[in-house]
mmCIF file of C-alpha atoms and ligand atoms in Angstrom:
data_model
loop_
_atom_site.group_PDB
_atom_site.id
_atom_site.type_symbol
_atom_site.label_atom_id
_atom_site.label_comp_id
_atom_site.label_asym_id
_atom_site.label_seq_id
_atom_site.Cartn_x
_atom_site.Cartn_y
_atom_site.Cartn_z
ATOM 1 C CA UNK A 560 146.626 -14.983 -42.124
ATOM 2 C CA UNK A 561 145.053 -14.844 -38.831
ATOM 3 C CA UNK A 562 145.072 -11.857 -36.457
ATOM 4 C CA UNK A 563 147.382 -12.873 -33.477
ATOM 5 C CA UNK A 564 145.650 -12.368 -29.863
ATOM 6 C CA UNK A 565 147.413 -9.576 -29.221
ATOM 7 C CA UNK A 566 146.373 -7.922 -32.097
ATOM 8 C CA UNK A 567 142.770 -9.129 -31.376
ATOM 9 C CA UNK A 568 142.698 -7.060 -28.130
ATOM 10 C CA UNK A 569 144.356 -4.320 -29.892
ATOM 11 C CA UNK A 570 141.164 -4.058 -32.418
ATOM 12 C CA UNK A 571 138.594 -4.450 -29.610
ATOM 13 C CA UNK A 572 140.076 -1.518 -28.001
ATOM 14 C CA UNK A 573 140.007 0.450 -31.373
ATOM 15 C CA UNK A 574 136.478 -0.172 -31.600
ATOM 16 C CA UNK A 575 135.714 0.952 -27.982
ATOM 17 C CA UNK A 576 137.809 3.736 -28.587
ATOM 18 C CA UNK A 577 135.618 4.945 -31.496
ATOM 19 C CA UNK A 578 132.646 4.499 -29.543
ATOM 20 C CA UNK A 579 133.981 6.974 -26.592
ATOM 21 C CA UNK A 580 134.758 9.333 -29.088
ATOM 22 C CA UNK A 581 131.329 9.752 -30.723
ATOM 23 C CA UNK A 582 129.700 9.293 -27.022
ATOM 24 C CA UNK A 583 131.820 12.197 -25.479
ATOM 25 C CA UNK A 584 131.949 14.174 -28.415
ATOM 26 C CA UNK A 585 127.561 13.643 -28.705
ATOM 27 C CA UNK A 586 127.085 13.944 -24.548
ATOM 28 C CA UNK A 587 125.612 10.543 -24.306
ATOM 29 C CA UNK A 588 128.457 9.234 -21.831
ATOM 30 C CA UNK A 589 127.077 10.289 -18.195
ATOM 31 C CA UNK A 590 129.516 12.587 -16.413
ATOM 32 C CA UNK A 591 128.792 11.075 -12.791
ATOM 33 C CA UNK A 592 127.335 14.247 -10.915
ATOM 34 C CA UNK A 593 130.022 16.134 -8.691
ATOM 35 C CA UNK A 594 132.216 14.078 -10.493
ATOM 36 C CA UNK A 595 135.361 15.255 -7.611
ATOM 37 C CA UNK A 596 133.705 13.362 -5.006
ATOM 38 C CA UNK A 597 133.082 10.094 -6.773
ATOM 39 C CA UNK A 598 135.179 7.076 -7.425
ATOM 40 C CA UNK A 599 135.922 5.649 -10.866
ATOM 41 C CA UNK A 600 136.356 2.198 -11.895
ATOM 42 C CA UNK A 601 137.360 0.661 -14.658
ATOM 43 C CA UNK A 602 138.307 -2.981 -16.229
ATOM 44 C CA UNK A 603 139.323 -4.852 -19.663
ATOM 45 C CA UNK A 604 139.881 -8.337 -19.209
ATOM 46 C CA UNK A 605 138.481 -8.903 -15.829
ATOM 47 C CA UNK A 606 135.496 -6.549 -14.916
ATOM 48 C CA UNK A 607 137.312 -4.556 -12.440
ATOM 49 C CA UNK A 608 140.847 -3.948 -12.576
ATOM 50 C CA UNK A 609 141.118 -1.098 -10.861
ATOM 51 C CA UNK A 610 139.076 1.325 -8.939
ATOM 52 C CA UNK A 611 139.923 4.146 -6.458
ATOM 53 C CA UNK A 612 140.341 6.704 -9.349
ATOM 54 C CA UNK A 613 139.063 10.236 -8.928
ATOM 55 C CA UNK A 614 139.245 13.481 -10.919
ATOM 56 C CA UNK A 615 139.098 16.780 -10.487
ATOM 57 C CA UNK A 616 136.948 18.155 -13.253
ATOM 58 C CA UNK A 617 134.527 16.725 -16.000
ATOM 59 C CA UNK A 618 137.350 17.544 -18.485
ATOM 60 C CA UNK A 619 139.989 15.444 -16.724
ATOM 61 C CA UNK A 620 137.702 12.487 -16.291
ATOM 62 C CA UNK A 621 136.427 12.594 -20.043
ATOM 63 C CA UNK A 622 139.977 12.932 -21.442
ATOM 64 C CA UNK A 623 141.060 10.087 -19.241
ATOM 65 C CA UNK A 624 138.192 8.044 -20.513
ATOM 66 C CA UNK A 625 138.799 8.349 -24.240
ATOM 67 C CA UNK A 626 142.499 7.989 -23.658
ATOM 68 C CA UNK A 627 141.711 4.601 -22.218
ATOM 69 C CA UNK A 628 138.594 3.550 -23.329
ATOM 70 C CA UNK A 629 137.921 0.689 -20.901
ATOM 71 C CA UNK A 630 135.902 -2.662 -21.411
ATOM 72 C CA UNK A 631 134.424 -1.829 -18.531
ATOM 73 C CA UNK A 632 133.725 1.545 -16.857
ATOM 74 C CA UNK A 633 131.969 2.224 -13.396
ATOM 75 C CA UNK A 634 131.474 5.200 -10.952
ATOM 76 C CA UNK A 635 130.332 4.937 -7.135
ATOM 77 C CA UNK A 636 127.038 5.228 -5.977
ATOM 78 C CA UNK A 637 128.662 6.869 -3.276
ATOM 79 C CA UNK A 638 129.761 10.897 -2.783
ATOM 80 C CA UNK A 639 133.089 10.648 -0.980
ATOM 81 C CA UNK A 640 135.335 13.266 0.584
ATOM 82 C CA UNK A 641 138.182 11.088 -0.261
ATOM 83 C CA UNK A 642 137.348 8.778 -3.778
ATOM 84 C CA UNK A 643 140.950 7.956 -3.953
ATOM 85 C CA UNK A 644 141.381 6.423 -0.532
ATOM 86 C CA UNK A 645 142.273 2.695 -0.631
ATOM 87 C CA UNK A 646 140.469 0.670 2.182
ATOM 88 C CA UNK A 647 136.536 1.098 2.553
ATOM 89 C CA UNK A 648 134.017 3.309 3.389
ATOM 90 C CA UNK A 649 135.703 4.767 6.754
ATOM 91 C CA UNK A 650 138.834 5.994 4.957
ATOM 92 C CA UNK A 651 136.715 7.529 2.160
ATOM 93 C CA UNK A 652 134.475 9.908 3.988
ATOM 94 C CA UNK A 653 131.281 8.884 2.641
ATOM 95 C CA UNK A 654 129.101 11.990 2.923
ATOM 96 C CA UNK A 655 125.924 10.922 0.213
ATOM 97 C CA UNK A 656 124.986 7.830 -1.654
ATOM 98 C CA UNK A 657 123.038 7.378 -4.692
ATOM 99 C CA UNK A 658 120.146 4.635 -4.495
ATOM 100 C CA UNK A 659 120.064 2.159 -7.188
ATOM 101 C CA UNK A 660 118.490 -1.276 -7.725
ATOM 102 C CA UNK A 661 120.400 -3.942 -9.798
ATOM 103 C CA UNK A 662 117.822 -6.340 -11.524
ATOM 104 C CA UNK A 663 120.189 -9.371 -12.664
ATOM 105 C CA UNK A 664 118.431 -12.290 -14.336
ATOM 106 C CA UNK A 665 120.110 -15.197 -13.923
ATOM 107 C CA UNK A 666 118.541 -17.298 -17.068
ATOM 108 C CA UNK A 667 115.190 -17.445 -17.681
ATOM 109 C CA UNK A 668 113.076 -20.799 -17.420
ATOM 110 C CA UNK A 669 112.114 -20.578 -21.328
ATOM 111 C CA UNK A 670 115.947 -20.414 -22.337
ATOM 112 C CA UNK A 671 117.672 -22.829 -24.635
ATOM 113 C CA UNK A 672 120.986 -21.440 -24.227
ATOM 114 C CA UNK A 673 123.335 -23.922 -22.980
ATOM 115 C CA UNK A 674 125.874 -21.342 -21.729
ATOM 116 C CA UNK A 675 124.380 -19.773 -18.815
ATOM 117 C CA UNK A 676 126.261 -16.397 -19.837
ATOM 118 C CA UNK A 677 124.577 -16.452 -23.162
ATOM 119 C CA UNK A 678 121.943 -13.898 -24.004
ATOM 120 C CA UNK A 679 118.145 -14.726 -25.588
ATOM 121 C CA UNK A 680 114.857 -12.666 -26.452
ATOM 122 C CA UNK A 681 113.746 -14.689 -23.072
ATOM 123 C CA UNK A 682 116.104 -13.921 -20.559
ATOM 124 C CA UNK A 683 116.040 -9.928 -21.625
ATOM 125 C CA UNK A 684 112.232 -10.204 -21.480
ATOM 126 C CA UNK A 685 112.454 -11.407 -18.005
ATOM 127 C CA UNK A 686 114.538 -8.617 -17.098
ATOM 128 C CA UNK A 687 112.173 -6.050 -18.767
ATOM 129 C CA UNK A 688 109.207 -8.049 -17.169
ATOM 130 C CA UNK A 689 110.690 -7.531 -13.792
ATOM 131 C CA UNK A 690 111.724 -3.389 -14.105
ATOM 132 C CA UNK A 691 107.799 -3.389 -14.799
ATOM 133 C CA UNK A 692 107.293 -5.416 -11.735
ATOM 134 C CA UNK A 693 109.551 -3.677 -9.362
ATOM 135 C CA UNK A 694 108.329 0.013 -10.470
ATOM 136 C CA UNK A 695 104.639 -0.541 -10.986
ATOM 137 C CA UNK A 696 104.023 -3.042 -8.147
ATOM 138 C CA UNK A 697 106.224 -1.381 -5.520
ATOM 139 C CA UNK A 698 107.840 1.808 -6.363
ATOM 140 C CA UNK A 699 104.982 3.915 -7.691
ATOM 141 C CA UNK A 700 102.054 2.140 -5.631
ATOM 142 C CA UNK A 701 103.868 1.718 -2.317
ATOM 143 C CA UNK A 702 106.443 4.620 -2.256
ATOM 144 C CA UNK A 703 104.414 7.555 -3.771
ATOM 145 C CA UNK A 704 107.330 7.694 -6.451
ATOM 146 C CA UNK A 705 106.444 8.500 -10.102
ATOM 147 C CA UNK A 706 108.184 7.453 -13.691
ATOM 148 C CA UNK A 707 109.680 10.913 -13.649
ATOM 149 C CA UNK A 708 111.387 10.186 -10.695
ATOM 150 C CA UNK A 709 113.132 7.154 -11.748
ATOM 151 C CA UNK A 710 115.967 5.898 -14.445
ATOM 152 C CA UNK A 711 115.928 2.938 -16.196
ATOM 153 C CA UNK A 712 119.089 2.024 -17.665
ATOM 154 C CA UNK A 713 119.860 -1.532 -19.601
ATOM 155 C CA UNK A 714 122.742 -2.984 -18.156
ATOM 156 C CA UNK A 715 124.470 -4.035 -21.039
ATOM 157 C CA UNK A 716 123.871 -7.670 -20.347
ATOM 158 C CA UNK A 717 120.933 -9.428 -18.854
ATOM 159 C CA UNK A 718 119.465 -6.499 -16.320
ATOM 160 C CA UNK A 719 118.749 -3.020 -15.273
ATOM 161 C CA UNK A 720 119.708 -0.233 -13.241
ATOM 162 C CA UNK A 721 116.912 1.406 -11.677
ATOM 163 C CA UNK A 722 118.068 5.011 -10.292
ATOM 164 C CA UNK A 723 115.799 6.578 -7.496
ATOM 165 C CA UNK A 724 115.905 9.976 -8.574
ATOM 166 C CA UNK A 725 112.934 12.173 -6.564
ATOM 167 C CA UNK A 726 112.493 15.007 -8.755
ATOM 168 C CA UNK A 727 111.552 16.600 -5.289
ATOM 169 C CA UNK A 728 115.244 18.313 -3.944
ATOM 170 C CA UNK A 729 113.891 17.363 -0.376
ATOM 171 C CA UNK A 730 112.826 13.536 -0.688
ATOM 172 C CA UNK A 731 116.364 13.151 -2.747
ATOM 173 C CA UNK A 732 118.312 14.883 0.062
ATOM 174 C CA UNK A 733 116.877 12.541 2.816
ATOM 175 C CA UNK A 734 116.943 9.256 0.866
ATOM 176 C CA UNK A 735 120.262 9.881 -0.479
ATOM 177 C CA UNK A 736 121.582 10.511 3.296
ATOM 178 C CA UNK A 737 120.326 7.408 4.191
ATOM 179 C CA UNK A 738 122.180 4.815 6.417
ATOM 180 C CA UNK A 739 123.255 1.469 4.970
ATOM 181 C CA UNK A 740 120.701 0.233 7.280
ATOM 182 C CA UNK A 741 118.229 2.092 6.195
ATOM 183 C CA UNK A 742 118.655 1.182 2.750
ATOM 184 C CA UNK A 743 119.298 -2.388 3.683
ATOM 185 C CA UNK A 744 115.613 -1.973 5.404
ATOM 186 C CA UNK A 745 114.153 -0.860 1.802
ATOM 187 C CA UNK A 746 115.422 -3.789 -0.094
ATOM 188 C CA UNK A 747 114.347 -6.308 2.438
ATOM 189 C CA UNK A 748 110.919 -4.871 2.314
ATOM 190 C CA UNK A 749 110.725 -4.912 -1.610
ATOM 191 C CA UNK A 750 112.371 -8.701 -1.442
ATOM 192 C CA UNK A 751 109.438 -9.679 1.585
ATOM 193 C CA UNK A 752 112.182 -10.539 3.810
ATOM 194 C CA UNK A 753 110.455 -8.913 6.583
ATOM 195 C CA UNK A 754 106.920 -10.018 5.651
ATOM 196 C CA UNK A 755 104.861 -10.516 8.548
ATOM 197 C CA UNK A 756 101.750 -12.792 8.262
ATOM 198 C CA UNK A 757 100.309 -11.713 11.895
ATOM 199 C CA UNK A 758 100.135 -8.478 10.235
ATOM 200 C CA UNK A 759 100.083 -7.875 6.404
ATOM 201 C CA UNK A 760 100.525 -4.268 5.131
ATOM 202 C CA UNK A 761 98.702 -2.634 2.465
ATOM 203 C CA UNK A 762 101.374 -3.134 -0.028
ATOM 204 C CA UNK A 763 101.847 -6.496 0.116
ATOM 205 C CA UNK A 764 98.264 -7.660 0.638
ATOM 206 C CA UNK A 765 97.718 -5.982 -2.768
ATOM 207 C CA UNK A 766 100.524 -8.085 -4.297
ATOM 208 C CA UNK A 767 99.652 -11.230 -3.206
ATOM 209 C CA UNK A 768 95.641 -10.938 -3.480
ATOM 210 C CA UNK A 769 96.353 -10.508 -7.035
ATOM 211 C CA UNK A 770 97.606 -13.940 -7.414
ATOM 212 C CA UNK A 771 95.029 -15.734 -4.960
ATOM 213 C CA UNK A 772 92.041 -16.836 -7.707
ATOM 214 C CA UNK A 773 90.015 -18.705 -5.253
ATOM 215 C CA UNK A 774 87.066 -16.202 -4.392
ATOM 216 C CA UNK A 775 86.170 -17.440 -0.794
ATOM 217 C CA UNK A 776 89.986 -17.344 0.401
ATOM 218 C CA UNK A 777 90.196 -14.203 -1.070
ATOM 219 C CA UNK A 778 87.202 -12.375 0.502
ATOM 220 C CA UNK A 779 88.990 -13.760 3.995
ATOM 221 C CA UNK A 780 92.091 -12.228 3.408
ATOM 222 C CA UNK A 781 90.755 -9.174 1.951
ATOM 223 C CA UNK A 782 88.785 -8.390 5.631
ATOM 224 C CA UNK A 783 91.955 -9.003 7.578
ATOM 225 C CA UNK A 784 95.522 -8.203 8.430
ATOM 226 C CA UNK A 785 96.152 -10.910 10.398
ATOM 227 C CA UNK A 786 96.588 -13.929 8.137
ATOM 228 C CA UNK A 787 98.321 -15.943 9.954
ATOM 229 C CA UNK A 788 95.232 -17.067 12.088
ATOM 230 C CA UNK A 789 93.091 -17.418 9.119
ATOM 231 C CA UNK A 790 96.071 -19.407 7.535
ATOM 232 C CA UNK A 791 96.298 -21.811 10.597
ATOM 233 C CA UNK A 792 92.618 -22.832 10.651
ATOM 234 C CA UNK A 793 93.036 -24.424 6.985
ATOM 235 C CA UNK A 794 94.007 -27.892 6.176
ATOM 236 C CA UNK A 795 97.549 -29.126 5.308
ATOM 237 C CA UNK A 796 97.307 -29.119 2.079
ATOM 238 C CA UNK A 797 95.069 -25.613 1.302
ATOM 239 C CA UNK A 798 97.728 -24.210 3.929
ATOM 240 C CA UNK A 799 100.670 -25.265 1.547
ATOM 241 C CA UNK A 800 98.999 -23.767 -1.522
ATOM 242 C CA UNK A 801 98.564 -20.731 0.091
ATOM 243 C CA UNK A 802 102.253 -20.476 1.440
ATOM 244 C CA UNK A 803 103.453 -21.716 -1.800
ATOM 245 C CA UNK A 804 101.388 -18.549 -3.531
ATOM 246 C CA UNK A 805 103.100 -16.034 -1.065
ATOM 247 C CA UNK A 806 106.384 -17.528 -1.462
ATOM 248 C CA UNK A 807 106.209 -17.066 -5.717
ATOM 249 C CA UNK A 808 105.188 -13.258 -5.154
ATOM 250 C CA UNK A 809 107.933 -12.823 -2.717
ATOM 251 C CA UNK A 810 110.605 -14.311 -5.344
ATOM 252 C CA UNK A 811 109.777 -12.430 -8.636
ATOM 253 C CA UNK A 812 112.555 -10.204 -8.424
ATOM 254 C CA UNK A 813 116.166 -11.411 -8.793
ATOM 255 C CA UNK A 814 118.123 -8.115 -6.939
ATOM 256 C CA UNK A 815 121.614 -7.871 -6.070
ATOM 257 C CA UNK A 816 120.997 -6.499 -2.525
ATOM 258 C CA UNK A 817 124.478 -5.247 -2.343
ATOM 259 C CA UNK A 818 124.093 -2.799 -4.960
ATOM 260 C CA UNK A 819 121.521 -0.980 -2.933
ATOM 261 C CA UNK A 820 122.952 -1.741 0.587
ATOM 262 C CA UNK A 821 127.090 -1.547 0.353
ATOM 263 C CA UNK A 822 128.693 1.990 0.754
ATOM 264 C CA UNK A 823 131.859 1.698 -1.838
ATOM 265 C CA UNK A 824 129.672 -0.281 -4.495
ATOM 266 C CA UNK A 825 130.489 0.640 -7.947
ATOM 267 C CA UNK A 826 127.725 0.703 -10.829
ATOM 268 C CA UNK A 827 128.082 0.773 -14.750
ATOM 269 C CA UNK A 828 128.825 4.493 -16.201
ATOM 270 C CA UNK A 829 125.653 5.266 -18.203
ATOM 271 C CA UNK A 830 126.718 5.342 -21.697
ATOM 272 C CA UNK A 831 129.579 3.397 -21.222
ATOM 273 C CA UNK A 832 129.785 -0.280 -23.097
ATOM 274 C CA UNK A 833 129.602 -3.262 -21.352
ATOM 275 C CA UNK A 834 132.931 -5.636 -21.984
ATOM 276 C CA UNK A 835 131.250 -8.654 -22.159
ATOM 277 C CA UNK A 836 128.389 -8.206 -24.342
ATOM 278 C CA UNK A 837 129.980 -4.797 -26.243
ATOM 279 C CA UNK A 838 126.331 -3.731 -25.695
ATOM 280 C CA UNK A 839 125.587 -0.031 -24.551
ATOM 281 C CA UNK A 840 124.800 0.579 -20.846
ATOM 282 C CA UNK A 841 121.729 2.506 -22.300
ATOM 283 C CA UNK A 842 119.137 4.627 -20.496
ATOM 284 C CA UNK A 843 115.492 3.905 -21.573
ATOM 285 C CA UNK A 844 112.414 5.644 -21.323
ATOM 286 C CA UNK A 845 109.759 3.887 -18.827
ATOM 287 C CA UNK A 846 107.152 4.837 -21.892
ATOM 288 C CA UNK A 847 109.580 3.086 -24.674
ATOM 289 C CA UNK A 848 110.946 -0.028 -22.112
ATOM 290 C CA UNK A 849 107.995 -2.455 -23.839
ATOM 291 C CA UNK A 850 109.307 -1.856 -27.103
ATOM 292 C CA UNK A 851 113.406 -1.704 -26.190
ATOM 293 C CA UNK A 852 114.844 -4.602 -27.892
ATOM 294 C CA UNK A 853 118.598 -4.684 -26.764
ATOM 295 C CA UNK A 854 119.622 -6.843 -29.230
ATOM 296 C CA UNK A 855 118.707 -4.182 -31.572
ATOM 297 C CA UNK A 856 118.599 -0.849 -29.361
ATOM 298 C CA UNK A 857 121.576 -1.390 -27.588
ATOM 299 C CA UNK A 858 124.204 -2.284 -30.289
ATOM 300 C CA UNK A 859 125.797 0.609 -31.340
ATOM 301 C CA UNK A 860 124.574 1.239 -35.470
ATOM 302 C CA UNK A 861 128.446 2.092 -36.061
ATOM 303 C CA UNK A 862 129.101 -1.673 -35.177
ATOM 304 C CA UNK A 863 126.976 -3.112 -37.466
ATOM 305 C CA UNK A 864 128.225 -1.398 -40.648
ATOM 306 C CA UNK A 865 132.003 -3.107 -41.212
ATOM 307 C CA UNK A 866 132.190 -7.263 -41.388
ATOM 308 C CA UNK A 867 135.373 -9.725 -40.894
ATOM 309 C CA UNK A 868 135.894 -12.740 -41.905
ATOM 310 C CA UNK A 869 135.827 -14.954 -38.875
ATOM 311 C CA UNK A 870 136.039 -18.600 -37.936
ATOM 312 C CA UNK A 871 134.667 -19.654 -34.599
ATOM 313 C CA UNK A 872 136.451 -22.716 -33.255
ATOM 314 C CA UNK A 873 133.793 -23.850 -31.181
ATOM 315 C CA UNK A 874 130.430 -25.006 -30.887
ATOM 316 C CA UNK A 875 128.350 -21.512 -29.521
ATOM 317 C CA UNK A 876 124.693 -20.737 -29.029
ATOM 318 C CA UNK A 877 123.374 -18.918 -31.869
ATOM 319 C CA UNK A 878 122.936 -15.140 -31.286
ATOM 320 C CA UNK A 879 120.860 -12.727 -32.788
ATOM 321 C CA UNK A 880 121.884 -9.045 -33.819
ATOM 322 C CA UNK A 881 119.048 -6.955 -34.894
ATOM 323 C CA UNK A 882 117.553 -9.148 -37.820
ATOM 324 C CA UNK A 883 120.378 -11.276 -38.348
ATOM 325 C CA UNK A 884 121.005 -14.795 -36.515
ATOM 326 C CA UNK A 885 124.739 -15.679 -36.052
ATOM 327 C CA UNK A 886 126.221 -19.460 -35.354
ATOM 328 C CA UNK A 887 129.130 -21.160 -35.088
ATOM 329 C CA UNK A 888 128.785 -21.743 -38.652
ATOM 330 C CA UNK A 889 128.895 -18.104 -39.608
ATOM 331 C CA UNK A 890 132.143 -16.774 -41.559
ATOM 332 C CA UNK A 891 131.285 -13.286 -42.046
ATOM 333 C CA UNK A 892 130.149 -11.035 -39.231
ATOM 334 C CA UNK A 893 130.034 -7.161 -38.045
ATOM 335 C CA UNK A 894 132.021 -5.944 -35.335
ATOM 336 C CA UNK A 895 129.102 -6.191 -32.897
ATOM 337 C CA UNK A 896 129.551 -9.861 -33.116
ATOM 338 C CA UNK A 897 133.279 -9.689 -32.676
ATOM 339 C CA UNK A 898 132.765 -7.319 -29.635
ATOM 340 C CA UNK A 899 130.365 -10.162 -28.211
ATOM 341 C CA UNK A 900 132.755 -13.046 -28.967
ATOM 342 C CA UNK A 901 135.524 -11.632 -27.515
ATOM 343 C CA UNK A 902 133.825 -10.457 -24.767
ATOM 344 C CA UNK A 903 132.515 -13.984 -24.001
ATOM 345 C CA UNK A 904 135.764 -15.718 -24.422
ATOM 346 C CA UNK A 905 134.711 -17.690 -27.378
ATOM 347 C CA UNK A 906 137.422 -19.587 -29.425
ATOM 348 C CA UNK A 907 137.530 -17.558 -32.695
ATOM 349 C CA UNK A 908 139.805 -16.430 -35.353
ATOM 350 C CA UNK A 909 139.937 -13.138 -37.377
ATOM 351 C CA UNK A 910 140.981 -13.843 -40.779
ATOM 352 C CA UNK A 911 142.657 -11.288 -42.874
HETATM 353 ZN ZN1 LIG B 1027 118.042 -16.497 -22.237
#
């Protein structure tokens, strides 16, 4: 006998519920700071079915999470006077906003999966490399931040959220009161959008120079900030080569600009589960990021203990969880795989 689709969703919900029970009890589920002024959003079959929720206390919020156990759970980056008001930033009375970057990798060059939405070591590794690029090549050297001023969170899928949380209260106050335009400037700087070759500032100079191998050119560019005049004296082939290098240095990061810019943007609650994968939205320490393996470390261990007999009814890309590789031929799979298949809308039957 097979489990019906409705029962399948109920089964999934049961595991989400079990997870949230543990996450709340052991306090690893994020309670957004100043919860009364934060908007909460959630989803089951869609990423966001509903938003504009707010809670009067930590207790009320946690009870709601335990009761509903959503597949997707979000908080607003902004602090609002009226978080449950519908209709844009004006109506919500935004008075402060957290700063966060969203690295969202779209299929690495070395990926072999046919499904763009699938996960493998390569795209996960690419996401991690971009975190290091953002932190080590921008946030620390150009903005004077240190590792302790940042929170790195695996998004539960193919990306990372990097929160800027300066320990210095004054600096934090300043940046969390930035306007949309000021946040826009920050993200444009990091994406190299306002890079001006007539005057290349020290940060971009350093980054681009480290990608140039030609010693003579390197010496020329090092001496001047006006690169345009140097490049214009080169022949066409050389000119193109240099501009290509600059372009590739600019394009190393896949950042969702809206997450930095939008006033009413929601971001996943740390410690919740990502409904597409069933993986934990998990904070990772900078020093252990190198060894962080999402397919092992972001999977809730309890989800690997219980197995189900299933039949996968379409050809899917292989999926590694921990040390185990699952394919469309797999018959016995743990709960973690069930959650992933369900989240990816794979056609499969659970056999009883
Ligand atoms: Zn991949």
